[in-house]
Amino acid sequence: MEVLRYIFSCFSSSKSSSASSAGSHLLWSSRVSDENKAMVEQLQKYAIIKSSKVAEVMETIDRELFVPPGASPYYDSPMPIGYNATISAPHMHASCLELLQKHLQPGMRALDVGSGTGYLTACFAIMVGPEGRAVGVEHIPELVASSIENIKKSAAAPQLSDGSLSIHIADGREGWPELATYDAIHVGAAAPQIPQALIEQLKPGGRMVIPVGTSSQALKVVDKRQDGSVSIRDETAVRYVPLTSKDAQLQAN
Ligand SMILES: C[S@@+](CC[C@H](N)C(=O)[O-])C[C@H]1O[C@@H](n2cnc3c(N)ncnc32)[C@H](O)[C@@H]1O
């Protein structure tokens, strides 16, 4: 990952285009960023992105629209977004999209727990399309509000309007039962154990990707078989902010 960080630093935002000033969601199509495309090409070169579907969606959803002003959108590192939260690094977004892509076909349902900036929820929405559902759950109201503004500037904006993409203020440890069950569940913060509610809300044949652990963490891939039993494997070691209560998160140093 050090190599990637170095490579991506070449694409960080010193000469970034005018995403933050793109006030209308209609502007997204006219400002496809070359730097975003270059970031995707690097992720392909290092085989983090393997599928054309993931490359396509990461080209379509410009990361610059989701990072705070002044941050380097294409640098391969997590970045602070306030409230003791971060936007995950591009290689983590790409890896999670790769792990979930077969469960993000048009018409499928996806849940993004700890949706933060809304970046992955927007990617999920593009992949499942208007006939599917992409649901983000985030417990910091200010992040929900800013994620909706981010998405409005992106290619996923029409799906906010037609209701196939929604973001909710809630404790993600409970999932979002109203629209369960889900073909794909992504959890963007590390849980001490896999929450039972999320296992229950996974559809038979569905897949969940969730970081689990405290001082040491593993990205776990949970597959639910048709008979309802689950298999769990470790994909890689990771470092995420905790999936916790809102108060505990806001009080953390
Ligand atoms: C790594 S950050 C954001 C990840 C997001 N995928 C992104 O790249 O923008 C993890 C997010 O999980 C949220 N979070 C932590 N615990 C939560 C909980 N119990 N319910 C809902 N959201 C939670 C945090 O507020 C934070 O926004």
Coordinates of C-alpha atoms and ligand atoms in Angstrom, one line a residue:
M1 CA 0.0 0.0 0.0
E2 CA 3.0 2.3 0.5
V3 CA 3.6 2.1 -3.3
L4 CA 0.0 3.1 -3.9
R5 CA 0.2 6.0 -1.5
Y6 CA 3.3 7.2 -3.4
I7 CA 1.7 6.8 -6.8
F8 CA -1.5 8.4 -5.7
S9 CA 0.2 11.4 -4.2
C10 CA 1.0 12.3 -7.8
F11 CA -2.7 12.7 -8.3
S12 CA -3.6 14.6 -5.2
S13 CA -5.6 17.7 -5.4
S14 CA -3.2 20.7 -5.9
K15 CA -4.8 21.4 -9.2
S16 CA -8.2 19.9 -8.5
S17 CA -11.2 20.9 -10.6
S18 CA -14.2 22.8 -9.4
A19 CA -16.2 20.1 -7.7
S20 CA -16.9 22.0 -4.6
S21 CA -18.3 24.8 -6.6
A22 CA -20.5 22.5 -8.7
G23 CA -23.7 23.6 -7.0
S24 CA -26.2 21.9 -9.3
H25 CA -26.5 18.2 -9.6
L26 CA -26.8 18.7 -13.3
L27 CA -23.2 19.7 -13.5
W28 CA -21.7 16.4 -12.7
S29 CA -21.8 15.0 -16.2
S30 CA -19.8 18.0 -17.6
R31 CA -17.0 17.7 -15.1
V32 CA -15.6 14.2 -15.2
S33 CA -12.3 14.5 -13.6
D34 CA -9.1 13.3 -15.3
E35 CA -7.5 12.9 -11.9
N36 CA -10.3 10.7 -10.7
K37 CA -9.8 8.6 -13.8
A38 CA -6.1 8.4 -13.2
M39 CA -6.7 7.2 -9.6
V40 CA -9.0 4.4 -11.0
E41 CA -6.3 3.5 -13.5
Q42 CA -3.7 3.2 -10.7
L43 CA -6.1 1.0 -8.7
Q44 CA -6.5 -1.2 -11.9
K45 CA -2.7 -1.3 -12.5
Y46 CA -2.1 -2.6 -8.9
A47 CA -5.0 -5.1 -9.3
I48 CA -7.1 -3.6 -6.5
I49 CA -9.7 -3.0 -9.1
K50 CA -10.2 -6.2 -11.2
S51 CA -13.6 -5.8 -12.7
S52 CA -14.8 -3.4 -15.3
K53 CA -18.0 -2.8 -13.2
V54 CA -16.0 -1.5 -10.3
A55 CA -13.8 0.6 -12.6
E56 CA -16.8 2.1 -14.2
V57 CA -18.6 3.0 -11.0
M58 CA -15.5 4.6 -9.5
E59 CA -15.0 6.6 -12.6
T60 CA -18.7 7.7 -12.5
I61 CA -18.7 8.8 -8.9
D62 CA -16.0 11.4 -8.6
R63 CA -14.3 11.1 -5.2
E64 CA -13.6 14.8 -5.1
L65 CA -17.3 15.5 -4.5
F66 CA -17.1 13.6 -1.2
V67 CA -13.9 14.8 0.5
P68 CA -13.9 18.0 2.6
P69 CA -12.6 21.2 0.9
G70 CA -8.8 21.4 1.0
A71 CA -8.3 17.6 1.3
S72 CA -6.5 15.6 -1.4
P73 CA -9.3 13.6 -3.0
Y74 CA -7.2 11.1 -4.9
Y75 CA -4.5 10.4 -2.3
D76 CA -4.7 6.8 -1.1
S77 CA -5.4 7.4 2.5
P78 CA -8.4 7.8 4.8
M79 CA -9.1 11.5 5.5
P80 CA -10.9 13.2 8.5
I81 CA -14.4 14.3 7.8
G82 CA -15.2 15.6 11.3
Y83 CA -17.0 14.0 14.3
N84 CA -14.1 11.5 14.7
A85 CA -14.9 9.9 11.4
T86 CA -13.0 9.5 8.2
I87 CA -13.7 8.8 4.5
S88 CA -12.0 5.5 3.8
A89 CA -9.0 5.3 1.4
P90 CA -9.7 4.7 -2.3
H91 CA -8.1 1.2 -2.1
M92 CA -10.5 0.2 0.7
H93 CA -13.5 1.5 -1.3
A94 CA -12.3 -0.4 -4.3
S95 CA -11.7 -3.6 -2.4
C96 CA -15.1 -3.5 -0.8
L97 CA -16.8 -2.8 -4.1
E98 CA -14.9 -5.8 -5.6
L99 CA -15.9 -8.1 -2.8
L100 CA -19.6 -7.1 -3.2
Q101 CA -19.9 -6.5 -6.9
K102 CA -21.7 -9.8 -7.7
H103 CA -24.3 -8.8 -5.0
L104 CA -24.8 -5.3 -6.5
Q105 CA -26.5 -6.3 -9.8
P106 CA -29.3 -4.1 -11.2
G107 CA -32.5 -4.5 -9.1
M108 CA -30.6 -5.7 -5.9
R109 CA -30.7 -4.2 -2.5
A110 CA -27.7 -2.8 -0.7
L111 CA -27.2 -1.5 2.8
D112 CA -24.2 0.8 3.7
V113 CA -23.8 1.0 7.5
G114 CA -21.8 4.0 8.7
S115 CA -22.3 5.7 5.4
G116 CA -20.2 8.7 6.3
T117 CA -19.6 10.9 3.2
G118 CA -22.1 8.8 1.2
Y119 CA -19.4 7.8 -1.4
L120 CA -20.0 4.1 -1.3
T121 CA -23.8 4.5 -1.0
A122 CA -23.7 6.5 -4.2
C123 CA -21.6 3.7 -5.9
F124 CA -24.0 1.1 -4.7
A125 CA -26.9 3.1 -6.1
I126 CA -25.3 3.4 -9.5
M127 CA -24.6 -0.4 -9.5
V128 CA -28.1 -1.6 -8.4
G129 CA -29.8 1.1 -10.6
P130 CA -33.2 2.8 -10.1
E131 CA -35.0 -0.6 -9.9
G132 CA -32.8 -1.6 -6.9
R133 CA -32.4 0.1 -3.5
A134 CA -29.3 1.6 -1.9
V135 CA -29.7 2.5 1.7
G136 CA -27.2 4.4 3.9
V137 CA -27.4 4.5 7.7
E138 CA -25.3 6.9 9.6
H139 CA -25.7 8.0 13.3
I140 CA -24.2 11.6 13.0
P141 CA -27.0 13.9 11.7
E142 CA -24.5 16.4 10.3
L143 CA -22.8 13.7 8.3
V144 CA -26.1 12.6 6.9
A145 CA -26.9 16.1 5.8
S146 CA -23.5 16.7 4.2
S147 CA -23.6 13.2 2.5
I148 CA -26.9 14.1 0.9
E149 CA -25.4 17.4 -0.4
N150 CA -22.4 15.4 -1.7
I151 CA -24.6 12.9 -3.5
K152 CA -26.7 15.7 -5.0
K153 CA -23.6 16.9 -6.9
S154 CA -22.8 13.4 -8.2
A155 CA -24.1 11.0 -10.9
A156 CA -26.3 9.3 -8.2
A157 CA -28.4 12.5 -7.7
P158 CA -31.3 11.3 -9.8
Q159 CA -31.6 8.2 -7.5
L160 CA -32.0 10.4 -4.4
S161 CA -34.9 12.1 -6.2
D162 CA -36.6 8.8 -7.4
G163 CA -36.2 7.3 -3.9
S164 CA -33.9 4.3 -4.9
L165 CA -31.1 5.9 -2.8
S166 CA -31.8 7.0 0.7
I167 CA -29.7 7.9 3.7
H168 CA -31.1 7.6 7.3
I169 CA -30.0 8.9 10.7
A170 CA -29.9 5.7 12.9
D171 CA -27.8 3.3 14.8
G172 CA -26.4 1.1 12.1
R173 CA -25.8 -1.8 14.5
E174 CA -29.6 -2.3 14.1
G175 CA -29.3 -2.2 10.3
W176 CA -32.3 -0.8 8.5
P177 CA -35.1 -3.4 9.0
E178 CA -37.7 -1.4 6.9
L179 CA -36.1 -2.4 3.6
A180 CA -34.5 -5.8 4.7
T181 CA -33.4 -8.2 3.4
Y182 CA -30.3 -7.1 1.5
D183 CA -28.2 -8.7 -1.2
A184 CA -25.2 -6.7 -0.1
I185 CA -24.3 -5.2 3.3
H186 CA -21.2 -3.0 3.8
V187 CA -20.2 -1.9 7.2
G188 CA -17.8 1.1 7.2
A189 CA -16.7 1.0 10.9
A190 CA -15.2 -1.8 13.0
A191 CA -17.6 -3.8 15.2
P192 CA -16.4 -5.7 18.2
Q193 CA -18.5 -8.6 17.0
I194 CA -20.8 -9.0 13.9
P195 CA -24.2 -7.5 14.9
Q196 CA -26.9 -10.2 14.9
A197 CA -29.4 -7.8 13.3
L198 CA -27.1 -7.4 10.3
I199 CA -26.8 -11.2 9.9
E200 CA -30.6 -11.4 10.1
Q201 CA -31.0 -8.7 7.4
L202 CA -28.8 -10.4 4.9
K203 CA -30.7 -12.2 2.2
P204 CA -30.0 -15.9 1.6
G205 CA -27.3 -15.8 -1.2
G206 CA -26.2 -12.4 0.0
R207 CA -22.9 -11.1 1.2
M208 CA -21.8 -8.8 4.0
V209 CA -18.3 -7.1 4.3
I210 CA -17.6 -5.9 7.8
P211 CA -14.4 -5.0 9.7
V212 CA -14.4 -6.7 13.1
G213 CA -12.1 -6.2 16.1
T214 CA -10.8 -3.5 18.4
S215 CA -7.0 -3.2 18.7
S216 CA -6.5 -5.6 15.8
Q217 CA -9.2 -5.8 13.1
A218 CA -9.9 -8.1 10.1
L219 CA -12.2 -7.4 7.2
K220 CA -14.6 -10.3 7.3
V221 CA -16.6 -11.6 4.4
V222 CA -19.9 -13.2 5.5
D223 CA -21.8 -15.2 3.0
K224 CA -25.4 -16.4 3.8
R225 CA -26.3 -19.7 2.1
Q226 CA -29.7 -20.5 0.8
D227 CA -30.5 -22.5 3.9
G228 CA -29.8 -19.5 6.1
S229 CA -26.4 -20.8 7.5
V230 CA -23.4 -18.4 7.2
S231 CA -19.8 -18.8 6.3
I232 CA -17.3 -16.3 7.5
R233 CA -13.7 -15.7 6.3
D234 CA -11.0 -13.1 6.9
E235 CA -10.1 -11.1 3.8
T236 CA -7.3 -8.8 5.2
A237 CA -6.1 -6.9 8.2
V238 CA -7.6 -3.4 8.4
R239 CA -7.8 -0.3 10.6
Y240 CA -11.3 1.4 10.8
V241 CA -12.9 3.8 13.3
P242 CA -15.2 1.8 15.7
L243 CA -18.9 1.0 15.1
T244 CA -20.1 2.3 18.4
S245 CA -22.7 4.7 20.0
K246 CA -22.9 8.3 18.9
D247 CA -21.9 9.5 22.4
A248 CA -18.8 7.2 22.5
Q249 CA -17.7 8.4 19.1
L250 CA -18.1 12.1 19.8
Q251 CA -16.2 11.7 23.1
A252 CA -13.3 9.8 21.6
N253 CA -9.9 11.7 21.4
Ligands
LIG1 C1 -14.8 5.2 8.2 S1 -16.1 6.2 8.5 C2 -17.0 6.5 7.0 C3 -17.0 5.4 6.0 C4 -17.7 5.7 4.7 N1 -17.7 4.4 4.0 C5 -16.9 6.7 3.9 O1 -16.0 6.3 3.2 O2 -17.3 7.9 3.8 C6 -17.3 5.2 9.5 C7 -18.6 5.9 9.7 O3 -19.3 5.0 10.6 C8 -20.2 5.8 11.4 N2 -20.6 5.1 12.5 C9 -19.9 4.6 13.6 N3 -20.7 3.9 14.4 C10 -22.0 3.9 13.9 C11 -23.2 3.4 14.3 N4 -23.4 2.7 15.4 N5 -24.3 3.7 13.5 C12 -24.2 4.4 12.4 N6 -23.0 4.9 11.9 C13 -21.9 4.7 12.7 C14 -19.2 7.0 11.7 O4 -20.0 8.2 12.1 C15 -18.5 7.2 10.4 O5 -19.2 8.2 9.6

